[in-house]
PDB file of C-alpha atoms in Angstrom:
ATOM      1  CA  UNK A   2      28.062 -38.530  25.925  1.00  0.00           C
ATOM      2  CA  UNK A   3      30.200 -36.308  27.303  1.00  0.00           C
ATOM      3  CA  UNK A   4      29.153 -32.764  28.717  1.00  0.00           C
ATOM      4  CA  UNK A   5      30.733 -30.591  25.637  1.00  0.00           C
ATOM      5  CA  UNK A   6      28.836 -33.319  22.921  1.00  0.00           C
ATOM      6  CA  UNK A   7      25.386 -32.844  25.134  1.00  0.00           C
ATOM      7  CA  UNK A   8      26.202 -28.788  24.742  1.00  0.00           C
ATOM      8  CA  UNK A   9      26.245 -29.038  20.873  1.00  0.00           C
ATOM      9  CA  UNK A  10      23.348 -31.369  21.026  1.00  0.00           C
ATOM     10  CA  UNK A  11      21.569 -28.513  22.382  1.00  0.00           C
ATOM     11  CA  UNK A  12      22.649 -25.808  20.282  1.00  0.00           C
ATOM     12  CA  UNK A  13      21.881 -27.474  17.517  1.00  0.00           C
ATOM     13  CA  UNK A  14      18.763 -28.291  18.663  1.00  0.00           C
ATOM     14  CA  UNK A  15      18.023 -24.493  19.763  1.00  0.00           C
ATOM     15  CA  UNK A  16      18.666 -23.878  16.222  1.00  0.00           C
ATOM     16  CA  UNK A  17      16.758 -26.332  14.305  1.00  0.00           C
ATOM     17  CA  UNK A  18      13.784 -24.608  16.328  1.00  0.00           C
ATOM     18  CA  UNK A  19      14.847 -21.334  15.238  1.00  0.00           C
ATOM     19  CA  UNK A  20      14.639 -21.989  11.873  1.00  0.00           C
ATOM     20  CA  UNK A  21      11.916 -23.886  11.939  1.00  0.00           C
ATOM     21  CA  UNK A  22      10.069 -21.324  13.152  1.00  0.00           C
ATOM     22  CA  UNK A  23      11.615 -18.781  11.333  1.00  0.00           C
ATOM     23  CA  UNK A  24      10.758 -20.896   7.716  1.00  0.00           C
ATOM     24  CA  UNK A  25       7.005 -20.203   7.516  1.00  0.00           C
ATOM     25  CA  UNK A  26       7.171 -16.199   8.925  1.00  0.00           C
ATOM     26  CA  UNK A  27       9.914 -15.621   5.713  1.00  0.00           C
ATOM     27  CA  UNK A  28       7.890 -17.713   3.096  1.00  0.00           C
ATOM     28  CA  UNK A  29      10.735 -20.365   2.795  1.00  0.00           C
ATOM     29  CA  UNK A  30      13.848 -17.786   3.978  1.00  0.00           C
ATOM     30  CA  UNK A  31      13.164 -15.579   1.004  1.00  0.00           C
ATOM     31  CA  UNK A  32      12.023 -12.822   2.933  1.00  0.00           C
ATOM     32  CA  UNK A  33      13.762 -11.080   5.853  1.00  0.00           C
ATOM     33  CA  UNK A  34      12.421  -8.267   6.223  1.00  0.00           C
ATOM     34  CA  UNK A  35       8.315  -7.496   6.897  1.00  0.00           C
ATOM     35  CA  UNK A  36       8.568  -5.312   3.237  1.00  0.00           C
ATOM     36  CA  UNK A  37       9.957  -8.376   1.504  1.00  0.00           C
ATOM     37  CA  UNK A  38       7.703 -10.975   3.292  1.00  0.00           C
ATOM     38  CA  UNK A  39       4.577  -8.652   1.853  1.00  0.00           C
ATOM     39  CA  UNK A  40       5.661  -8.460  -1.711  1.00  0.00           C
ATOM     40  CA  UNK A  41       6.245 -11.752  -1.987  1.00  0.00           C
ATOM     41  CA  UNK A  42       3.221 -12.886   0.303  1.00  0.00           C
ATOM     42  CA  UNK A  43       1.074 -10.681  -2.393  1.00  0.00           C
ATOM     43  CA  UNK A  44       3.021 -11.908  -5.107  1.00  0.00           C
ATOM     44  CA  UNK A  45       1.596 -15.691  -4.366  1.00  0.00           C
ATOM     45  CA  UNK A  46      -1.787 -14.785  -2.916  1.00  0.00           C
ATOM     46  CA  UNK A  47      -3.725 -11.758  -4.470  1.00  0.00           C
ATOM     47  CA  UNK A  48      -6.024 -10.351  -1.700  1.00  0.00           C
ATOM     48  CA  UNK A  49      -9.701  -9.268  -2.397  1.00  0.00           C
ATOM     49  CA  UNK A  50     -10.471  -6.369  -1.346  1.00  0.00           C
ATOM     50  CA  UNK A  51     -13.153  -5.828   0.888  1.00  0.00           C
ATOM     51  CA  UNK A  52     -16.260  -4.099   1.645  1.00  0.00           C
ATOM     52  CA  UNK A  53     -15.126  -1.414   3.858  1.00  0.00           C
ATOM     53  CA  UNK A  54     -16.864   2.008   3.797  1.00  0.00           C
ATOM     54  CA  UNK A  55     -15.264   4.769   2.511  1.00  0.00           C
ATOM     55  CA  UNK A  56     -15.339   8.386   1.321  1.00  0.00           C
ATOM     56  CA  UNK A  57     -13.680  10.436  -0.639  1.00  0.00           C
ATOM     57  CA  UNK A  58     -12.371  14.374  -1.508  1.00  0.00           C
ATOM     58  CA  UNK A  59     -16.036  15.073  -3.303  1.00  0.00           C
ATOM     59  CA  UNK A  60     -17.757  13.648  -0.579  1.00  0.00           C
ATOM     60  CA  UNK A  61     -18.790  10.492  -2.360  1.00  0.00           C
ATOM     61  CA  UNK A  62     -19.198   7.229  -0.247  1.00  0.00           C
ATOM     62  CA  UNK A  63     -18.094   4.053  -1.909  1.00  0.00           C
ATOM     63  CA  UNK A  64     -17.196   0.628  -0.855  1.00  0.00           C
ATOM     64  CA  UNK A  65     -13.467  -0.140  -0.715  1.00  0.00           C
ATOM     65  CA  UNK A  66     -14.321  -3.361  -2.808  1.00  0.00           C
ATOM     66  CA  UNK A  67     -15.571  -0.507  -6.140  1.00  0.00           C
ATOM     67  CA  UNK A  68     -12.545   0.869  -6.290  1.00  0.00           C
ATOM     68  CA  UNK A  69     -12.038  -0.557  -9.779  1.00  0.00           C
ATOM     69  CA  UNK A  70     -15.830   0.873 -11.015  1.00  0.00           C
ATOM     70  CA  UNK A  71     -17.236  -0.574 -13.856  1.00  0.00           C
ATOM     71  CA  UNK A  72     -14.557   0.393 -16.623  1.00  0.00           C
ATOM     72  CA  UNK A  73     -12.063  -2.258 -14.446  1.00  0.00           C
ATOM     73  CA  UNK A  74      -9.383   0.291 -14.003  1.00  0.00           C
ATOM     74  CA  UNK A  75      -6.270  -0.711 -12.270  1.00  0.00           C
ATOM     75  CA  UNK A  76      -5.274   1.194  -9.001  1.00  0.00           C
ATOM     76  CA  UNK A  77      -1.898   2.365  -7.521  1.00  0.00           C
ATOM     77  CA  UNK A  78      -2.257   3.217  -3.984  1.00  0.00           C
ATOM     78  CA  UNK A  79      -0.640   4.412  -1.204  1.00  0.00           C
ATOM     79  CA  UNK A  80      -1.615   4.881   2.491  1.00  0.00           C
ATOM     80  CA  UNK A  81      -0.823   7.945   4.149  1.00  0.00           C
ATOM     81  CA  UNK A  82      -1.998  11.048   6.561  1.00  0.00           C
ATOM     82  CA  UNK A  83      -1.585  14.630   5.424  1.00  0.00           C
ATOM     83  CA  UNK A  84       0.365  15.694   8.391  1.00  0.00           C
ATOM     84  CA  UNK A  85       2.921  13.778   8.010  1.00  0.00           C
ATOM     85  CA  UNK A  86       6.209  15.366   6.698  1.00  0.00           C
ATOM     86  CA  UNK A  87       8.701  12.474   6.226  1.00  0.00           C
ATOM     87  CA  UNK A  88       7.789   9.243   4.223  1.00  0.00           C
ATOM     88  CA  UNK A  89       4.521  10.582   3.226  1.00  0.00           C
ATOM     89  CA  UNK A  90       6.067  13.507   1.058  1.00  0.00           C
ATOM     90  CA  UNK A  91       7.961  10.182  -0.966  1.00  0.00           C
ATOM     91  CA  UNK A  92       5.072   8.423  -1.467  1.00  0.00           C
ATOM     92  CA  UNK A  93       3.140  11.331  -2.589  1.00  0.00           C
ATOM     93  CA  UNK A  94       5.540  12.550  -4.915  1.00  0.00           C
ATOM     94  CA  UNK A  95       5.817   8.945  -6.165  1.00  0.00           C
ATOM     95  CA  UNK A  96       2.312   9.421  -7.398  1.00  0.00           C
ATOM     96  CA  UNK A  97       2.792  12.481  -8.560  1.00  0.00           C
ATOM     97  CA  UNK A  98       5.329  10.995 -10.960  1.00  0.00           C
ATOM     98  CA  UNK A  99       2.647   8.613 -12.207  1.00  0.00           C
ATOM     99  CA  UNK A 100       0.282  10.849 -12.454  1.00  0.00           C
ATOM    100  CA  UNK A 101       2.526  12.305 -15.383  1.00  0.00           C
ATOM    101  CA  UNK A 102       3.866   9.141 -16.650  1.00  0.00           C
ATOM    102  CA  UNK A 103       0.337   7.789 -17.374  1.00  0.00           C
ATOM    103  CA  UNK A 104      -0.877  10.884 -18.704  1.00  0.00           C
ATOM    104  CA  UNK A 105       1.711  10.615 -21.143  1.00  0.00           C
ATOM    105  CA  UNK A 106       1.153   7.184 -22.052  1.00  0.00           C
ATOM    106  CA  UNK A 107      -1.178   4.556 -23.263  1.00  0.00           C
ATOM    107  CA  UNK A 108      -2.785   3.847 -19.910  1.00  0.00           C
ATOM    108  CA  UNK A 109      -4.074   7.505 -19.367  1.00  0.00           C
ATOM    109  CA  UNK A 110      -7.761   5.942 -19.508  1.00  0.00           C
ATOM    110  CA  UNK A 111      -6.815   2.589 -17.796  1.00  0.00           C
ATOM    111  CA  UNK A 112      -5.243   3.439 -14.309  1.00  0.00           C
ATOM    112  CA  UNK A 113      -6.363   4.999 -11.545  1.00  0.00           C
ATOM    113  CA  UNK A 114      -4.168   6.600  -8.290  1.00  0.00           C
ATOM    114  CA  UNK A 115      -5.540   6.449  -5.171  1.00  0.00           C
ATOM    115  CA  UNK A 116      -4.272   8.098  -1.415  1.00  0.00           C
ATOM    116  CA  UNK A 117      -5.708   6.708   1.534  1.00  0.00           C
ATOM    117  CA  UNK A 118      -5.667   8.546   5.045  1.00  0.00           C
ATOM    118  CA  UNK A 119      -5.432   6.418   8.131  1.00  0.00           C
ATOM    119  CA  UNK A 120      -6.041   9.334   9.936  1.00  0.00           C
ATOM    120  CA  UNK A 121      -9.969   9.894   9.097  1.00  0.00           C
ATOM    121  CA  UNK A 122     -10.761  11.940  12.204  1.00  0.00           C
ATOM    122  CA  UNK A 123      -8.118  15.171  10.947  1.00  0.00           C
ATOM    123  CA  UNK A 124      -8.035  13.650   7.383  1.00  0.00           C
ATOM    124  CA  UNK A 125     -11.934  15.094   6.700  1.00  0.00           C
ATOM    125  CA  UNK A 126     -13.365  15.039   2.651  1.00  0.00           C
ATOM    126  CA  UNK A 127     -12.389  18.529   2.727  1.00  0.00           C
ATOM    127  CA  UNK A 128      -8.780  18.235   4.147  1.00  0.00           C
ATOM    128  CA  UNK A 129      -8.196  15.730   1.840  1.00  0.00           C
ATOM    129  CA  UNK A 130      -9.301  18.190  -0.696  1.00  0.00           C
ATOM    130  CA  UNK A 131      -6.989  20.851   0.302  1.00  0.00           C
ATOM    131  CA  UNK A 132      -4.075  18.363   0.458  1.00  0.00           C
ATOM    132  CA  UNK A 133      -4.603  17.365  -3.103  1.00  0.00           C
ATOM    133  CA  UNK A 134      -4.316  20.516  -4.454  1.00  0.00           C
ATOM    134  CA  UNK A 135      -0.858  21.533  -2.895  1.00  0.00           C
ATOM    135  CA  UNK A 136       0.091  18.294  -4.654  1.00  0.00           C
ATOM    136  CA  UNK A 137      -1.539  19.271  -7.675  1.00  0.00           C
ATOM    137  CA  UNK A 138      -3.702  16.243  -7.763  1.00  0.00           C
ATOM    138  CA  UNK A 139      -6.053  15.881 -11.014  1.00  0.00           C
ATOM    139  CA  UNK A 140      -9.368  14.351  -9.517  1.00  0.00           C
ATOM    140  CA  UNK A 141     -10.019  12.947 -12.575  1.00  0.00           C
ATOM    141  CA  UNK A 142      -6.910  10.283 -12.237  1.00  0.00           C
ATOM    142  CA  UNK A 143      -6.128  10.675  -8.467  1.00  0.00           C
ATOM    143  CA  UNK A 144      -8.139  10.116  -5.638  1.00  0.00           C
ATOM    144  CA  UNK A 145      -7.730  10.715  -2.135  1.00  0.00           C
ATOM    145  CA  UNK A 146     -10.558   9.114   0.937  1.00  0.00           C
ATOM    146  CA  UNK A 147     -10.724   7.541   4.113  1.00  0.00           C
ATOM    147  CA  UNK A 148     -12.687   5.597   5.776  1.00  0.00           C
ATOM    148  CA  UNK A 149     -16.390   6.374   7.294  1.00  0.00           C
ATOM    149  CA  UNK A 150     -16.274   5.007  10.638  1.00  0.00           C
ATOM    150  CA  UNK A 151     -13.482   4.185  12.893  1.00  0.00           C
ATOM    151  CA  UNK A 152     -14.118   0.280  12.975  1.00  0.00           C
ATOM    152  CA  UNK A 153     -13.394  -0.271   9.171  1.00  0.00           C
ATOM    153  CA  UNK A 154      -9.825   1.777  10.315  1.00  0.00           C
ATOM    154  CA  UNK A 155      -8.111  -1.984  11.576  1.00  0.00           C
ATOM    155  CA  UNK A 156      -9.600  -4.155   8.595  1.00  0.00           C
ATOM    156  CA  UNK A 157      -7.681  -1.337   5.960  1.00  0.00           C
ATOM    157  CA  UNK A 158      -4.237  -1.157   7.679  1.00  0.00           C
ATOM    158  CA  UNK A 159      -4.715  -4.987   8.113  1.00  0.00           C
ATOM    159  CA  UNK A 160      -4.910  -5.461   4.321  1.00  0.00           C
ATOM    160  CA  UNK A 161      -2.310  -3.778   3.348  1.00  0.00           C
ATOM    161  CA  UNK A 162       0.206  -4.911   6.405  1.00  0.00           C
ATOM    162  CA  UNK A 163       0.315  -1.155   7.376  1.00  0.00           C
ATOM    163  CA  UNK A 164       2.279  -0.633  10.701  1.00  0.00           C
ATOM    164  CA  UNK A 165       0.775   2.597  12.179  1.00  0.00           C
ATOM    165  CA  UNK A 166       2.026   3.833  15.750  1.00  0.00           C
ATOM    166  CA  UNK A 167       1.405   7.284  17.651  1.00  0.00           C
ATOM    167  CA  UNK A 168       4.723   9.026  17.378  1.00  0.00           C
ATOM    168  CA  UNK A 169       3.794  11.170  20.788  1.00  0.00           C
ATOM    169  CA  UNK A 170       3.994  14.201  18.999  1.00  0.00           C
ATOM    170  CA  UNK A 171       0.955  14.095  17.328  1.00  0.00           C
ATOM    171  CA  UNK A 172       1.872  11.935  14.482  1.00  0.00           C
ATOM    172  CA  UNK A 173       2.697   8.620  13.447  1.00  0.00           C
ATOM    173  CA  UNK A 174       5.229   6.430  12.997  1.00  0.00           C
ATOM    174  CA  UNK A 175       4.319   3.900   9.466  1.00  0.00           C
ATOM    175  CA  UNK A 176       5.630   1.635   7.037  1.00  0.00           C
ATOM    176  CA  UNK A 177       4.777   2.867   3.499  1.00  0.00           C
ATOM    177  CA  UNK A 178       4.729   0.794  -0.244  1.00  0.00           C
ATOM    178  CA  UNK A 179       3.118   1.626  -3.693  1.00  0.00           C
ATOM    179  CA  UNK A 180       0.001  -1.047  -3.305  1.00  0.00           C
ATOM    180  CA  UNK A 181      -1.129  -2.416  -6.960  1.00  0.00           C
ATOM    181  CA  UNK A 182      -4.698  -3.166  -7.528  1.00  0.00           C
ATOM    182  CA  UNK A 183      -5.723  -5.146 -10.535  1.00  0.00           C
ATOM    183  CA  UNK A 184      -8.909  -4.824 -12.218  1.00  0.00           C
ATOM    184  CA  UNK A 185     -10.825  -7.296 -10.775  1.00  0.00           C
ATOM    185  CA  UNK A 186     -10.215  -5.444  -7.038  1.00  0.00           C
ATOM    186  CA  UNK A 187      -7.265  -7.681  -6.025  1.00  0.00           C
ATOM    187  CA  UNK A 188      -4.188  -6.273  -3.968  1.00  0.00           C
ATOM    188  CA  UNK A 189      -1.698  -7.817  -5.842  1.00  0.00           C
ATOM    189  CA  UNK A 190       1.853  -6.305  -5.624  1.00  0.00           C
ATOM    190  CA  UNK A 191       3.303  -4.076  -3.190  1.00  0.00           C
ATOM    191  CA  UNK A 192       6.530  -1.772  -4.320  1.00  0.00           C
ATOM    192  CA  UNK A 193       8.667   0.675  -2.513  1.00  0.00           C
ATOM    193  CA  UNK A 194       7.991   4.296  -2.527  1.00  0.00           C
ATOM    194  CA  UNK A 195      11.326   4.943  -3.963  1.00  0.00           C
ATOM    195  CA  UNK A 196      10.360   2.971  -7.085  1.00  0.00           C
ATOM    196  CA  UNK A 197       7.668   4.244  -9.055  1.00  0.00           C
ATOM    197  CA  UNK A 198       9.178   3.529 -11.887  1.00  0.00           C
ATOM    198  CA  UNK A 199       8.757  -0.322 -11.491  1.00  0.00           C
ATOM    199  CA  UNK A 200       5.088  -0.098 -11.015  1.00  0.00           C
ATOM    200  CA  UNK A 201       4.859   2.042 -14.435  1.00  0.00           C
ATOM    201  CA  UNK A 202       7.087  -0.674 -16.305  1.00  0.00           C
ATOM    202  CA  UNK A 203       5.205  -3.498 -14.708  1.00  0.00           C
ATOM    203  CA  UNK A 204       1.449  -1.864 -16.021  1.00  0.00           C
ATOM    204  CA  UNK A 205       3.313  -1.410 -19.434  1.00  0.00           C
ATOM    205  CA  UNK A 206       4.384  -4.772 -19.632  1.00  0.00           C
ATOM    206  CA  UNK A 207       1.058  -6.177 -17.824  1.00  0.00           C
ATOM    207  CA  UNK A 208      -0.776  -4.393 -20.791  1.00  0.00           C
ATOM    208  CA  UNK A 209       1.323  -5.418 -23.917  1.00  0.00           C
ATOM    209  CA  UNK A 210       0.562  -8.999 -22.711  1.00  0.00           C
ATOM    210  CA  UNK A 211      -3.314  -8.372 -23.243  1.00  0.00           C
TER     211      UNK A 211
END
């Protein structure tokens, strides 16, 4: 073999490793980006969600797992800090487009929206309160908590694939989505914050199926 074969041989080996390394990470090569490779890995396995302490705007303390309560309601989410002044301000004024939509629609009763601080030790019950009403949150349909203790802080951002990183200015530096919870407390879609819309016309068509 001569030495220009052998070199191919080897870069073609170099890149049968890459890919096959590169095949599980993008679920098949249908995601390439860590946004895509959520959605779809929530798309194909629904995650439960768990027990984690938390406590919201009215001071209530409730495990992360309730979050449907006994009515079953479904759940968009979003995780968040109220400092922040970039992405934050798009996710929040995604929900604040839901928050009309469904009161204007069929679901009013059915769907819940819910903010969650990954900053607990600023984020307090009553800052959260105070940030919910420059949004012009309506407690009733939007809800706004963190956790209770620092430990259950990992396990959150770890279910939702939340990239949080001190900014050295005080803030943070995050990926952001529109999470869907189904009734039965499963994280099962994940959306960008530039598309509420989809998550309203995937509820309306989830429901007409019913």
């Amino acid at each position: 073999m001569t030495a220009p074969q052998k070199t191919s041989l080897s870069l073609a080996l170099i890149l049968l490793l890459f890919l096959a390394a590169l095949y599980p990470v993008t679920h098949g090569f249908r995601a390439l980006s860590a946004d895509t490779a959520r959605r779809i890995a929530l798309a194909d396995a629904p995650r439960p969600l768990p027990d984690l302490p938390m406590i919201d705007a009215q001071f209530r303390q409730f495990p992360l797992s309730g979050l449907p309560g006994p009515s079953g309601r479904w759940t968009i989410a979003t995780l968040a800090y109220t400092r922040c002044i970039d992405i934050c301000r798009t996710s929040a004024s995604g929900l604040a487009f839901l928050q009309q939509a469904l009161q204007e629609s069929r679901l009013r009763d059915r769907v819940q929206l819910l903010t969650l601080s990954f900053d607990p030790a600023f984020d307090t019950p009553e800052q959260l309160r105070r940030y919910a009403d420059q949004l012009g949150a309506q407690p009733a349909h939007w809800r706004f908590a963190t956790v209770t203790r620092s430990s259950a802080l990992k396990p959150m951002l770890d279910l939702f694939d939340a990239i949080v990183l001190p900014d050295g200015m005080g803030g943070y530096d995050h990926n952001a989505a529109l999470f869907l919870i189904d009734g039965a407390g499963r994280l099962m879609r994940a959306y960008d914050v530039n598309q509420p819309d989809l998550v309203l016309d995937d509820l309306l068509a989830m429901e007409a199926l019913q």
